[in-house]
Amino acid sequence: MKRPRRNHFLDPKSAGLVNLATGGLHAAALTYDHKILTWEVNDLSALGRDTPWEATFREFNGEGDSGSGEIEPDLNPLESSPAAIPADKFPAATRFVQVAAGDSTTSVLTEAGLVHGWGTFRDSRGVFGFQYLKPNDEFIKVQPEPRLIQASRESFSSVLAMTFALRLTQRETCFPR
């Protein structure tokens, strides 16, 4: 895509958005009925849901009409259309209060203070991973769907960046990823 395009698949009023976060190439939103919508680029599982699709190509003149001779792939409708992450990816009756998006990662904070996340962290040298789990030394390079990443029920806020995450607790303590 050579220029920004309006996404006609998301009407903020009818969708009932209450929180919005943007990452490097994707976005996430929380709705009033506690759904998590994600859309745009799903490289490295940033959307937390499957988006398989094979692109077709068409001519593009820079204004959305064909005819210029430039060839541009059509948008993947499973990525460009905001869609909810299936509810069964989270514990039953989970209520969300915040979404956060980094470059290739997304997280959600629940009303209970739990943090779920997916995607991965990367820097200028490439992917360096999503999570290192102790004591079994399990390393998760890319997390394709939501996973509980913080079991403490004290989280108050969460922010993500390209290479790190921060979590603020109710006791005003800040923890890095």
PDB file of C-alpha atoms in Angstrom:
ATOM      1  CA  MET A   1       0.000   0.000   0.000  1.00  0.00           C
ATOM      2  CA  LYS A   2       1.552   3.300  -1.063  1.00  0.00           C
ATOM      3  CA  ARG A   3      -0.633   5.668   0.948  1.00  0.00           C
ATOM      4  CA  PRO A   4      -3.050   5.562   3.868  1.00  0.00           C
ATOM      5  CA  ARG A   5      -6.578   4.465   3.057  1.00  0.00           C
ATOM      6  CA  ARG A   6      -9.758   4.942   5.000  1.00  0.00           C
ATOM      7  CA  ASN A   7     -10.944   1.680   6.490  1.00  0.00           C
ATOM      8  CA  HIS A   8     -14.627   1.466   5.603  1.00  0.00           C
ATOM      9  CA  PHE A   9     -15.032  -1.684   7.682  1.00  0.00           C
ATOM     10  CA  LEU A  10     -14.923   0.100  11.040  1.00  0.00           C
ATOM     11  CA  ASP A  11     -17.502   2.615  12.186  1.00  0.00           C
ATOM     12  CA  PRO A  12     -16.359   3.708  15.670  1.00  0.00           C
ATOM     13  CA  LYS A  13     -19.915   4.543  16.770  1.00  0.00           C
ATOM     14  CA  SER A  14     -21.596   1.306  15.752  1.00  0.00           C
ATOM     15  CA  ALA A  15     -18.599  -0.763  16.897  1.00  0.00           C
ATOM     16  CA  GLY A  16     -18.828   0.763  20.386  1.00  0.00           C
ATOM     17  CA  LEU A  17     -15.116   1.434  20.800  1.00  0.00           C
ATOM     18  CA  VAL A  18     -13.972   2.414  24.295  1.00  0.00           C
ATOM     19  CA  ASN A  19     -10.184   2.001  23.946  1.00  0.00           C
ATOM     20  CA  LEU A  20      -7.878   2.026  20.923  1.00  0.00           C
ATOM     21  CA  ALA A  21      -4.176   1.226  20.482  1.00  0.00           C
ATOM     22  CA  THR A  22      -1.957   1.332  17.413  1.00  0.00           C
ATOM     23  CA  GLY A  23       1.238  -0.590  16.834  1.00  0.00           C
ATOM     24  CA  GLY A  24       3.785  -0.337  14.052  1.00  0.00           C
ATOM     25  CA  LEU A  25       1.492  -1.786  11.375  1.00  0.00           C
ATOM     26  CA  HIS A  26      -1.620  -2.933  13.226  1.00  0.00           C
ATOM     27  CA  ALA A  27      -4.346  -1.701  15.549  1.00  0.00           C
ATOM     28  CA  ALA A  28      -6.422  -3.113  18.402  1.00  0.00           C
ATOM     29  CA  ALA A  29      -9.612  -1.876  20.003  1.00  0.00           C
ATOM     30  CA  LEU A  30     -11.742  -2.717  23.011  1.00  0.00           C
ATOM     31  CA  THR A  31     -15.518  -2.524  22.596  1.00  0.00           C
ATOM     32  CA  TYR A  32     -18.096  -1.703  25.253  1.00  0.00           C
ATOM     33  CA  ASP A  33     -19.173  -5.376  25.268  1.00  0.00           C
ATOM     34  CA  HIS A  34     -15.584  -6.534  26.023  1.00  0.00           C
ATOM     35  CA  LYS A  35     -14.602  -7.774  22.577  1.00  0.00           C
ATOM     36  CA  ILE A  36     -11.060  -7.267  21.326  1.00  0.00           C
ATOM     37  CA  LEU A  37     -10.941  -6.204  17.669  1.00  0.00           C
ATOM     38  CA  THR A  38      -7.673  -6.320  15.717  1.00  0.00           C
ATOM     39  CA  TRP A  39      -6.847  -5.366  12.135  1.00  0.00           C
ATOM     40  CA  GLU A  40      -4.197  -4.533   9.516  1.00  0.00           C
ATOM     41  CA  VAL A  41      -0.835  -6.345   9.217  1.00  0.00           C
ATOM     42  CA  ASN A  42      -0.651  -9.756  10.917  1.00  0.00           C
ATOM     43  CA  ASP A  43       3.077 -10.301  10.435  1.00  0.00           C
ATOM     44  CA  LEU A  44       4.508 -12.131  13.449  1.00  0.00           C
ATOM     45  CA  SER A  45       0.977 -12.801  14.796  1.00  0.00           C
ATOM     46  CA  ALA A  46       0.338  -9.222  15.951  1.00  0.00           C
ATOM     47  CA  LEU A  47      -3.434  -9.673  15.461  1.00  0.00           C
ATOM     48  CA  GLY A  48      -3.737 -12.746  17.686  1.00  0.00           C
ATOM     49  CA  ARG A  49      -5.979 -14.551  15.195  1.00  0.00           C
ATOM     50  CA  ASP A  50      -5.642 -16.484  11.923  1.00  0.00           C
ATOM     51  CA  THR A  51      -5.753 -14.478   8.685  1.00  0.00           C
ATOM     52  CA  PRO A  52      -4.844 -16.914   5.856  1.00  0.00           C
ATOM     53  CA  TRP A  53      -5.434 -15.474   2.375  1.00  0.00           C
ATOM     54  CA  GLU A  54      -3.858 -15.451  -1.084  1.00  0.00           C
ATOM     55  CA  ALA A  55      -3.543 -12.021  -2.670  1.00  0.00           C
ATOM     56  CA  THR A  56      -4.673 -11.122  -6.154  1.00  0.00           C
ATOM     57  CA  PHE A  57      -3.200  -8.181  -8.017  1.00  0.00           C
ATOM     58  CA  ARG A  58      -4.831  -5.242  -9.794  1.00  0.00           C
ATOM     59  CA  GLU A  59      -3.816  -2.026 -11.509  1.00  0.00           C
ATOM     60  CA  PHE A  60      -3.713   1.052  -9.290  1.00  0.00           C
ATOM     61  CA  ASN A  61      -3.580   4.752 -10.247  1.00  0.00           C
ATOM     62  CA  GLY A  62      -2.943   6.174  -6.776  1.00  0.00           C
ATOM     63  CA  GLU A  63      -6.547   7.242  -6.222  1.00  0.00           C
ATOM     64  CA  GLY A  64      -8.161   3.868  -5.775  1.00  0.00           C
ATOM     65  CA  ASP A  65      -9.210   3.352  -9.429  1.00  0.00           C
ATOM     66  CA  SER A  66      -7.565   1.008 -11.879  1.00  0.00           C
ATOM     67  CA  GLY A  67      -5.864   2.106 -15.013  1.00  0.00           C
ATOM     68  CA  SER A  68      -2.436   3.576 -14.210  1.00  0.00           C
ATOM     69  CA  GLY A  69      -0.463   0.492 -15.037  1.00  0.00           C
ATOM     70  CA  GLU A  70       0.907   0.234 -11.486  1.00  0.00           C
ATOM     71  CA  ILE A  71       0.271  -3.174  -9.957  1.00  0.00           C
ATOM     72  CA  GLU A  72      -0.717  -3.378  -6.305  1.00  0.00           C
ATOM     73  CA  PRO A  73      -1.984  -6.388  -4.347  1.00  0.00           C
ATOM     74  CA  ASP A  74      -5.514  -6.298  -2.996  1.00  0.00           C
ATOM     75  CA  LEU A  75      -5.807  -5.955   0.759  1.00  0.00           C
ATOM     76  CA  ASN A  76      -6.260  -9.143   2.741  1.00  0.00           C
ATOM     77  CA  PRO A  77      -9.879  -8.809   3.923  1.00  0.00           C
ATOM     78  CA  LEU A  78      -9.108 -10.930   7.000  1.00  0.00           C
ATOM     79  CA  GLU A  79      -6.436  -8.415   8.036  1.00  0.00           C
ATOM     80  CA  SER A  80      -7.889  -5.111   6.815  1.00  0.00           C
ATOM     81  CA  SER A  81     -11.321  -5.774   8.310  1.00  0.00           C
ATOM     82  CA  PRO A  82     -11.504  -5.342  12.087  1.00  0.00           C
ATOM     83  CA  ALA A  83     -12.485  -8.676  13.608  1.00  0.00           C
ATOM     84  CA  ALA A  84     -12.873  -9.951  17.143  1.00  0.00           C
ATOM     85  CA  ILE A  85     -10.438 -12.404  18.626  1.00  0.00           C
ATOM     86  CA  PRO A  86     -12.551 -15.480  19.407  1.00  0.00           C
ATOM     87  CA  ALA A  87     -13.875 -15.369  22.979  1.00  0.00           C
ATOM     88  CA  ASP A  88     -12.702 -18.941  23.604  1.00  0.00           C
ATOM     89  CA  LYS A  89      -9.091 -17.679  23.490  1.00  0.00           C
ATOM     90  CA  PHE A  90      -9.700 -16.106  26.921  1.00  0.00           C
ATOM     91  CA  PRO A  91     -11.156 -17.513  30.169  1.00  0.00           C
ATOM     92  CA  ALA A  92     -14.966 -17.426  30.315  1.00  0.00           C
ATOM     93  CA  ALA A  93     -16.563 -14.113  31.348  1.00  0.00           C
ATOM     94  CA  THR A  94     -13.299 -12.149  30.965  1.00  0.00           C
ATOM     95  CA  ARG A  95     -13.885  -8.400  31.083  1.00  0.00           C
ATOM     96  CA  PHE A  96     -11.244  -6.184  29.487  1.00  0.00           C
ATOM     97  CA  VAL A  97     -10.312  -2.632  30.478  1.00  0.00           C
ATOM     98  CA  GLN A  98      -7.394  -1.767  28.165  1.00  0.00           C
ATOM     99  CA  VAL A  99      -5.627  -2.730  24.937  1.00  0.00           C
ATOM    100  CA  ALA A 100      -1.977  -1.930  24.173  1.00  0.00           C
ATOM    101  CA  ALA A 101      -0.042  -2.378  20.927  1.00  0.00           C
ATOM    102  CA  GLY A 102       3.669  -2.449  20.202  1.00  0.00           C
ATOM    103  CA  ASP A 103       5.441  -2.894  16.897  1.00  0.00           C
ATOM    104  CA  SER A 104       4.521  -6.577  16.452  1.00  0.00           C
ATOM    105  CA  THR A 105       2.804  -7.358  19.732  1.00  0.00           C
ATOM    106  CA  THR A 106      -0.531  -6.712  21.403  1.00  0.00           C
ATOM    107  CA  SER A 107      -1.730  -7.079  24.982  1.00  0.00           C
ATOM    108  CA  VAL A 108      -4.964  -6.706  26.889  1.00  0.00           C
ATOM    109  CA  LEU A 109      -5.533  -5.915  30.543  1.00  0.00           C
ATOM    110  CA  THR A 110      -8.499  -7.513  32.284  1.00  0.00           C
ATOM    111  CA  GLU A 111     -10.734  -6.065  34.965  1.00  0.00           C
ATOM    112  CA  ALA A 112      -9.128  -8.584  37.347  1.00  0.00           C
ATOM    113  CA  GLY A 113      -5.674  -7.101  36.647  1.00  0.00           C
ATOM    114  CA  LEU A 114      -4.426  -9.951  34.458  1.00  0.00           C
ATOM    115  CA  VAL A 115      -2.451  -9.338  31.256  1.00  0.00           C
ATOM    116  CA  HIS A 116      -2.799 -11.477  28.119  1.00  0.00           C
ATOM    117  CA  GLY A 117      -0.548 -10.942  25.112  1.00  0.00           C
ATOM    118  CA  TRP A 118       0.434 -12.233  21.673  1.00  0.00           C
ATOM    119  CA  GLY A 119       2.787 -11.511  18.776  1.00  0.00           C
ATOM    120  CA  THR A 120       6.489 -10.908  19.427  1.00  0.00           C
ATOM    121  CA  PHE A 121       9.099  -8.290  20.224  1.00  0.00           C
ATOM    122  CA  ARG A 122      11.723  -7.297  17.675  1.00  0.00           C
ATOM    123  CA  ASP A 123      14.407  -4.724  17.052  1.00  0.00           C
ATOM    124  CA  SER A 124      16.561  -3.605  14.117  1.00  0.00           C
ATOM    125  CA  ARG A 125      18.243  -7.034  14.048  1.00  0.00           C
ATOM    126  CA  GLY A 126      14.939  -8.925  13.884  1.00  0.00           C
ATOM    127  CA  VAL A 127      12.755 -10.964  16.218  1.00  0.00           C
ATOM    128  CA  PHE A 128      14.087 -11.564  19.708  1.00  0.00           C
ATOM    129  CA  GLY A 129      11.061 -13.257  21.171  1.00  0.00           C
ATOM    130  CA  PHE A 130       7.809 -12.996  23.050  1.00  0.00           C
ATOM    131  CA  GLN A 131       8.477 -14.568  26.431  1.00  0.00           C
ATOM    132  CA  TYR A 132      11.022 -16.600  28.378  1.00  0.00           C
ATOM    133  CA  LEU A 133       9.357 -18.833  30.935  1.00  0.00           C
ATOM    134  CA  LYS A 134      11.108 -19.898  34.115  1.00  0.00           C
ATOM    135  CA  PRO A 135      11.711 -22.403  35.747  1.00  0.00           C
ATOM    136  CA  ASN A 136      11.390 -24.773  32.753  1.00  0.00           C
ATOM    137  CA  ASP A 137      13.435 -22.525  30.416  1.00  0.00           C
ATOM    138  CA  GLU A 138      10.720 -22.521  27.751  1.00  0.00           C
ATOM    139  CA  PHE A 139      11.298 -19.822  25.136  1.00  0.00           C
ATOM    140  CA  ILE A 140       8.420 -18.534  23.023  1.00  0.00           C
ATOM    141  CA  LYS A 141       9.670 -16.743  19.918  1.00  0.00           C
ATOM    142  CA  VAL A 142       6.250 -15.831  18.441  1.00  0.00           C
ATOM    143  CA  GLN A 143       2.950 -16.232  20.311  1.00  0.00           C
ATOM    144  CA  PRO A 144       0.190 -16.693  17.676  1.00  0.00           C
ATOM    145  CA  GLU A 145      -2.818 -16.272  19.980  1.00  0.00           C
ATOM    146  CA  PRO A 146      -3.594 -14.733  23.376  1.00  0.00           C
ATOM    147  CA  ARG A 147      -1.620 -16.142  26.307  1.00  0.00           C
ATOM    148  CA  LEU A 148      -1.695 -15.170  29.971  1.00  0.00           C
ATOM    149  CA  ILE A 149       1.610 -13.365  30.476  1.00  0.00           C
ATOM    150  CA  GLN A 150       1.087 -11.883  33.912  1.00  0.00           C
ATOM    151  CA  ALA A 151      -0.772 -13.842  36.567  1.00  0.00           C
ATOM    152  CA  SER A 152      -0.523 -11.166  39.270  1.00  0.00           C
ATOM    153  CA  ARG A 153      -3.896  -9.542  39.851  1.00  0.00           C
ATOM    154  CA  GLU A 154      -2.364  -6.155  40.614  1.00  0.00           C
ATOM    155  CA  SER A 155      -1.900  -4.719  37.114  1.00  0.00           C
ATOM    156  CA  PHE A 156      -3.423  -1.296  36.592  1.00  0.00           C
ATOM    157  CA  SER A 157      -2.076  -0.308  33.185  1.00  0.00           C
ATOM    158  CA  SER A 158       0.066  -1.776  30.424  1.00  0.00           C
ATOM    159  CA  VAL A 159       2.078  -0.177  27.602  1.00  0.00           C
ATOM    160  CA  LEU A 160       4.024  -1.742  24.759  1.00  0.00           C
ATOM    161  CA  ALA A 161       6.804  -0.511  22.512  1.00  0.00           C
ATOM    162  CA  MET A 162       8.864  -2.156  19.783  1.00  0.00           C
ATOM    163  CA  THR A 163      11.337  -3.837  22.141  1.00  0.00           C
ATOM    164  CA  PHE A 164       9.764  -3.744  25.597  1.00  0.00           C
ATOM    165  CA  ALA A 165       6.606  -3.754  27.702  1.00  0.00           C
ATOM    166  CA  LEU A 166       5.813  -2.015  30.981  1.00  0.00           C
ATOM    167  CA  ARG A 167       3.152  -2.880  33.524  1.00  0.00           C
ATOM    168  CA  LEU A 168       2.019  -0.511  36.253  1.00  0.00           C
ATOM    169  CA  THR A 169       0.502  -2.031  39.389  1.00  0.00           C
ATOM    170  CA  GLN A 170      -2.064  -0.632  41.792  1.00  0.00           C
ATOM    171  CA  ARG A 171       0.812  -0.102  44.232  1.00  0.00           C
ATOM    172  CA  GLU A 172       2.399   2.301  41.711  1.00  0.00           C
ATOM    173  CA  THR A 173       5.215  -0.112  40.905  1.00  0.00           C
ATOM    174  CA  CYS A 174       6.399  -0.345  37.309  1.00  0.00           C
ATOM    175  CA  PHE A 175       7.629  -3.693  35.978  1.00  0.00           C
ATOM    176  CA  PRO A 176       9.452  -4.200  32.673  1.00  0.00           C
ATOM    177  CA  ARG A 177       8.645  -7.168  30.445  1.00  0.00           C
TER     178      ARG A 177
END
